[in-house]
XYZ file of C-alpha atoms in Angstrom:
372
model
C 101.454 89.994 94.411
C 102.553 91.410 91.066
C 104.215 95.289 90.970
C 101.294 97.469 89.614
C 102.578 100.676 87.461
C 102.284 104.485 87.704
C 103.189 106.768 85.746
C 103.973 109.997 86.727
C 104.797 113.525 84.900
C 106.326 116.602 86.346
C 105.284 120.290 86.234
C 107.557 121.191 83.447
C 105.985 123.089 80.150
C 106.807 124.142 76.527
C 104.714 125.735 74.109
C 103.480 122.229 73.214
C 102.792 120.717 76.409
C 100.847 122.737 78.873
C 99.729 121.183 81.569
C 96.810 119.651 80.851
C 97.947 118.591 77.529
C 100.859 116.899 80.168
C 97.794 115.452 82.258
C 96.451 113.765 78.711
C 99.438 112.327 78.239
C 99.821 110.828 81.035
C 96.683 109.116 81.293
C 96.624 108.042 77.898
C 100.122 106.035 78.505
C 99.158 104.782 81.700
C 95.995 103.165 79.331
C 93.059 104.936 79.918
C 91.833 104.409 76.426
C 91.654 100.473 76.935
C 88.244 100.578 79.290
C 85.572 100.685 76.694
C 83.686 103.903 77.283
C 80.906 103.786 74.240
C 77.424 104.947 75.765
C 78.898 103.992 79.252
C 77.850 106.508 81.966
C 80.917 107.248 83.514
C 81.091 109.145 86.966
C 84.507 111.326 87.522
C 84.591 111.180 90.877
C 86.474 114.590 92.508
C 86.368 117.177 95.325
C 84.515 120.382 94.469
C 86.367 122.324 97.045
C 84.826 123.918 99.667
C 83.932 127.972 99.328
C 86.790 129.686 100.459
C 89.076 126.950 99.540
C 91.561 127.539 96.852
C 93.371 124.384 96.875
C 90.856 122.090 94.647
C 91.767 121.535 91.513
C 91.369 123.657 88.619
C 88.546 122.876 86.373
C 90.549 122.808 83.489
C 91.843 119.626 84.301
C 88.826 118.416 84.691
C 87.832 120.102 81.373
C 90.660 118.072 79.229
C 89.276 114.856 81.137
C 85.841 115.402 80.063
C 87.073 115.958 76.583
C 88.719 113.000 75.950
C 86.561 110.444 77.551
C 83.506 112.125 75.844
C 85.923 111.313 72.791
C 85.956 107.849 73.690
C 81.884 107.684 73.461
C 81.542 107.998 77.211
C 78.338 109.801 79.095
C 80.240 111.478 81.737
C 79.121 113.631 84.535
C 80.949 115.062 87.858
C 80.129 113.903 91.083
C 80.541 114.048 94.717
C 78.518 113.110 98.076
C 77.516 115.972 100.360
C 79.558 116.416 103.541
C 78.511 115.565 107.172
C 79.286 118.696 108.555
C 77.883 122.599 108.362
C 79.492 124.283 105.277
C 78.773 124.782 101.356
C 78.222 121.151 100.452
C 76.038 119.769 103.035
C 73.025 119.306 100.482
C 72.403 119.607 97.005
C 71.705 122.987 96.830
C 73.918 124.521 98.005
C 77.160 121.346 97.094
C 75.685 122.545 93.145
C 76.356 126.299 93.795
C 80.068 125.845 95.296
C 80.728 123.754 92.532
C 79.044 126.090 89.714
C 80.999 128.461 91.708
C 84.476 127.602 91.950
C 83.760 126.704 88.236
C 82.452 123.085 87.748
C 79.808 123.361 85.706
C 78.230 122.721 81.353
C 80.431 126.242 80.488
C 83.866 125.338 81.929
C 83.902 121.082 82.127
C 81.043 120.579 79.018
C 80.166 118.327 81.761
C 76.534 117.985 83.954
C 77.377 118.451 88.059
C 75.195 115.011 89.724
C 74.946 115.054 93.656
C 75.764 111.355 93.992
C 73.560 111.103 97.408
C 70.566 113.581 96.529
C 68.964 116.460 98.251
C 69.397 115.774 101.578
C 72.068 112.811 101.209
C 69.560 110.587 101.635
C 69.718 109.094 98.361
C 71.931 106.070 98.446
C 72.640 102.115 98.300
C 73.919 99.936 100.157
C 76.734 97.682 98.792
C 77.273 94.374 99.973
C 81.117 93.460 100.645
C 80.667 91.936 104.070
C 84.187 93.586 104.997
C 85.885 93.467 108.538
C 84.510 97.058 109.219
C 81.476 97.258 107.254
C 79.123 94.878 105.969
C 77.401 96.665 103.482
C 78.874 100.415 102.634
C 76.263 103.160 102.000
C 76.904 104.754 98.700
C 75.685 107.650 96.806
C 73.234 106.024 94.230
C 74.481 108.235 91.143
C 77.936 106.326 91.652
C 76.420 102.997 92.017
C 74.539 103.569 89.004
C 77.575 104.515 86.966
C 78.723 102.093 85.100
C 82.520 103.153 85.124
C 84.704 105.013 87.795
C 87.374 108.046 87.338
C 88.624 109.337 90.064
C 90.541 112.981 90.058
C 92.037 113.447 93.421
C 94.013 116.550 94.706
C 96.335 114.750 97.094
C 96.872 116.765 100.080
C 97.159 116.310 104.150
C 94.025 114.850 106.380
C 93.656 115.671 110.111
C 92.254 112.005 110.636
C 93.552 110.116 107.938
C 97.286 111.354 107.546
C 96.473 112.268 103.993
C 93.709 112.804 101.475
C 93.667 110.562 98.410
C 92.243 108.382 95.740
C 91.589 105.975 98.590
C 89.472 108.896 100.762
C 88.451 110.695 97.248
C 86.462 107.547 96.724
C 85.862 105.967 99.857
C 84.942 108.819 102.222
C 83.880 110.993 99.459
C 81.391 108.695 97.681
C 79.590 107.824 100.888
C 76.394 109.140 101.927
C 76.163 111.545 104.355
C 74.464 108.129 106.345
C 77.745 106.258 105.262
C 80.067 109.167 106.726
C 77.818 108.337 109.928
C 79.193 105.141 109.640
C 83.097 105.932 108.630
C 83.035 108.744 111.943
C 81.027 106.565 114.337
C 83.419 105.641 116.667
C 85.839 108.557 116.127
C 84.202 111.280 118.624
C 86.779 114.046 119.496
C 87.708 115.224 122.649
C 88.911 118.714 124.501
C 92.499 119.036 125.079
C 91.099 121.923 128.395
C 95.090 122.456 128.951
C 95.398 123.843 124.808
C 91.634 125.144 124.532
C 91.909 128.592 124.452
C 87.897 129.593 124.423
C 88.220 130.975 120.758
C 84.504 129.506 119.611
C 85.577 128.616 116.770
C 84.352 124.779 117.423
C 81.126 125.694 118.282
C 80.133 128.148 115.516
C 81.282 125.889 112.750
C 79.569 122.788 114.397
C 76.703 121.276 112.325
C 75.074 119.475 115.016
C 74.959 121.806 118.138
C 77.302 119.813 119.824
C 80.183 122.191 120.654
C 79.945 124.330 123.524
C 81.543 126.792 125.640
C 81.272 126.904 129.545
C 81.286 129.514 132.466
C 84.930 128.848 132.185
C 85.410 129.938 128.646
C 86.262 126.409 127.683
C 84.888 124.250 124.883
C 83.009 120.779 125.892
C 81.185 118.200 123.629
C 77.786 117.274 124.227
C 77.968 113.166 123.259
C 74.478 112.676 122.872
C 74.353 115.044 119.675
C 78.507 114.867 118.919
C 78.857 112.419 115.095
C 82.218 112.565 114.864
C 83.022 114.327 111.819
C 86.059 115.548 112.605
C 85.138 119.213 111.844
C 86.343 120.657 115.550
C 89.380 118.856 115.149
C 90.264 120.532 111.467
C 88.886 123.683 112.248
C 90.950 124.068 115.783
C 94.292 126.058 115.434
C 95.453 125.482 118.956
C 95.199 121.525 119.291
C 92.307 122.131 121.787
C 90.094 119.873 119.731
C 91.515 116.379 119.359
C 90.843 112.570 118.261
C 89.296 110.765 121.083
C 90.484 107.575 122.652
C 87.299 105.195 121.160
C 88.943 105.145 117.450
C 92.091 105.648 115.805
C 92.962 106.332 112.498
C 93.881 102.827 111.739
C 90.328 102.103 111.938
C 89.019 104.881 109.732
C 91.417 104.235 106.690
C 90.561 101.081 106.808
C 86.858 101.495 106.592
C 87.867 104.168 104.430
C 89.332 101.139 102.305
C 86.488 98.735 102.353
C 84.128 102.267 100.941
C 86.522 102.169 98.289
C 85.927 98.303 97.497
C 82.028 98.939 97.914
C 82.084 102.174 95.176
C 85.043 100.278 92.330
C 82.879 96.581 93.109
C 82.439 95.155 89.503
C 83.456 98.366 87.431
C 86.281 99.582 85.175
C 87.807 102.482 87.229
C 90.813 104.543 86.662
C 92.784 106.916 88.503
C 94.415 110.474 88.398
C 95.926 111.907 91.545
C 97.472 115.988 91.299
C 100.510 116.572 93.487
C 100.162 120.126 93.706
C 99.248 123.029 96.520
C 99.723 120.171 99.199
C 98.012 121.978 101.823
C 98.322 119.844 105.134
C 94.420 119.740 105.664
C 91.485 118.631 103.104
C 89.823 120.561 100.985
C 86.794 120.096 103.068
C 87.599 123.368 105.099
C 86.502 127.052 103.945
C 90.340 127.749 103.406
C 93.395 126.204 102.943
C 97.033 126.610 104.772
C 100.305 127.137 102.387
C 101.229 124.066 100.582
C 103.937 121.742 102.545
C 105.580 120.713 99.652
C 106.484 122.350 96.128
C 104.265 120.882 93.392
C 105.667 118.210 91.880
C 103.360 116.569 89.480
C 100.382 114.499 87.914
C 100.230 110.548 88.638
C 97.939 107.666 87.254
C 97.390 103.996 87.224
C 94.534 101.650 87.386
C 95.720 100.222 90.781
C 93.995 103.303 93.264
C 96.500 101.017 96.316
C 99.791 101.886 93.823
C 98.652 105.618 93.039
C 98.316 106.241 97.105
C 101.926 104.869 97.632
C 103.335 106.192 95.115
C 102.252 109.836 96.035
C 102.899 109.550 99.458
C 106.664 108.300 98.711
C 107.095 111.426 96.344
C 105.856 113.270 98.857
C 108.057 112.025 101.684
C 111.147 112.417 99.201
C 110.471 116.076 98.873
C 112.094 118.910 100.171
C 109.873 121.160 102.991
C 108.231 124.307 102.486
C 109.486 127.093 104.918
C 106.342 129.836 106.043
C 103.742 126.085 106.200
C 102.371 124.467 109.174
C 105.188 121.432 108.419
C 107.642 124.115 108.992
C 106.408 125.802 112.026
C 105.791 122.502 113.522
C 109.607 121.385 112.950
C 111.301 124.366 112.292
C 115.329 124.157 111.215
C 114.842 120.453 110.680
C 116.131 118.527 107.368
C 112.830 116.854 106.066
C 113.235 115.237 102.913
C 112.790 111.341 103.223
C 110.621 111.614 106.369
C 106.826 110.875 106.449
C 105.476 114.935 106.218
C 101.957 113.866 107.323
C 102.821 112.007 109.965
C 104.436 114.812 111.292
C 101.678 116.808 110.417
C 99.225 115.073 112.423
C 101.362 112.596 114.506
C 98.085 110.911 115.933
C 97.662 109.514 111.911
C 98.673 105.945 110.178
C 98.058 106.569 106.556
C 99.851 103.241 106.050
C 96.851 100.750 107.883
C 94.418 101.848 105.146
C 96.731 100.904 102.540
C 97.531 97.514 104.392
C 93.956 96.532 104.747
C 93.369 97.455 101.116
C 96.127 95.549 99.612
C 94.594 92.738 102.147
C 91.201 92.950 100.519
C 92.020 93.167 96.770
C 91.807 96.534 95.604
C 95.694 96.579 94.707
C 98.950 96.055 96.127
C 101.337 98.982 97.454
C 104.074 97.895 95.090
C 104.352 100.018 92.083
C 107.188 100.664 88.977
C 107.278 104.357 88.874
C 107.199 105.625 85.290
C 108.106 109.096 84.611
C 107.182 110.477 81.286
């Protein structure tokens, strides 16, 4: 398989390249300009951040994308599925609020806000890619109707996946909330009773009623109503709410993976991914934890397998934060060249979803690293 390219710019700035202007750059050399945009509705796919969060991206980015591909002749809007679990993005309503909120919206991105599954994320396709995992992926219809892809991704830590993505921007995040049913249905959590401390916690954030506390001031998990969204397991500071034994995180990446391959099927896509305010869980919480790493940059390519590496090697090559979950987890440790998510969330393989996606065409994990 032939070495896909990425290109990559630091955080550096002079009075003639601020960031954004950097971000342009960067996507212009890496050849955004050669997918024919001209009355094309194109969907930038992102992460609107969850309220409370501070770790999305800032809309100005965003802003300076919209810009240029309108310049191109696009018709671009923003976009995003709602989530599975309880929160500000669960439907419509209230997803366009936190995203009019934390400034996504005509004023700041000159850019229309489109819930990709609808209402009540019911409003989706299903994609036929007859993969390993899933046969036909469930995806928000306003991204199956687009007829080109960008993604903008804040790469950052995942409790289940090891890390959060272009891969999980697009795959996890462009499901429906019935095709998140699908990407969590084996993955119900369990209660570590030995670290559960009886906080609550779990069962006042759970969307679904099926977190509970007994006469012993420990949390249990009613099955019957339990989805497996993960949010007990995020939301737990005490490792009292874990990954249960029916599914690993081999198999969610690469479902995760074949989503991907369902929402890029037949169009031009291209991808941005911002190594900054690495916070070691997803945006999908209603905060975020001090960044792991220092910022280090902006990357892009048209191979969404390449961009994943490549971030996760930069990553791993960094130096660690002190005063960050990383730290306190491995405290006077040298950590530059080891795998920071893994030993983040040790029960994670970032890698298998990479694997399975180089296996099923949507790139290859070897990359030439261009720095601008």
């Amino acid at each position: 398989m032939e070495t896909s390219k990425v290109y990559f710019t630091n955080l550096r700035t002079s009075p003639s390249a601020s960031l954004p202007t950097k971000m342009e750059r960067v996507v212009k050399r890496a050849g955004i300009e050669r997918i024919d945009f001209k009355n094309q509705f194109t969907a930038i796919k992102m992460h609107f951040g969850e309220p409370g969060n501070l770790a999305y991206l800032r809309p100005n980015y965003v802003a300076r994308m919209v810009e240029l591909l309108n310049s191109l002749g696009a018709k671009t809007f923003l976009t995003d599925s709602n989530t599975l679990y309880s929160g500000g993005r669960s439907n419509a309503v209230d997803h366009l609020k936190s995203a009019v909120a934390n400034g996504f919206n005509p004023l700041t991105a000159n850019c229309n806000v489109i819930i990709a599954d609808g209402v009540k994320g019911t409003d989706c396709r299903e994609v036929e890619i007859n993969g390993d995992y899933c046969k036909s992926p469930k995806i928000g219809a306003a991204v199956v109707d687009a007829d080109i892809v960008i993604s903008m991704t804040h790469f950052k830590g995942h409790e289940q996946s090891g890390f959060g993505g272009t891969l999980k921007n697009l795959g996890m995040g462009a499901a429906s909330r019935a095709g998140k049913l699908e990407l969590h249905s084996c993955s119900q959590p369990q209660i570590d009773r030995d670290e559960c401390t009886g906080c609550g916690v779990c069962v006042k954030y759970c969307a679904h009623d099926a977190v509970h506390l007994g006469s012993d001031r420990k949390a249990f998990i009613d099955y019957d109503k339990c989805v497996g969204c993960g949010q007990c397991v995020a939301l737990c500071q005490h490792d009292g709410a874990v990954q249960g034994e029916n599914d690993t995180s081999e198999n969610l990446n690469c479902k995760i993976a074949e989503y991907t391959k369902a929402v890029l099927l037949g169009k031009p896509n291209f991808h941005v991914s911002f190594i900054m305010n690495v916070s070691p869980e997803c945006d999908c919480w209603n905060h975020n934890d001090a960044a792991i790493i220092p910022d280090l940059g902006i990357a892009a390519s048209f191979d969404p397998v390449a961009l994943d590496q490549a971030c996760a090697d930069l990553v791993i090559k960094a130096p660690a934060l002190s005063n960050s979950k990383l730290a306190d987890k491995h405290p006077h440790e040298h950590l530059e060249g080891k795998d920071k998510f893994n030993l983040v969330h040790p029960d994670t393989k970032w890698e298998a979803g990479l694997d399975h996606a180089e296996k099923i065409g949507l790139g290859t994990r070897k990359y030439e690293l261009i720095t601008l």
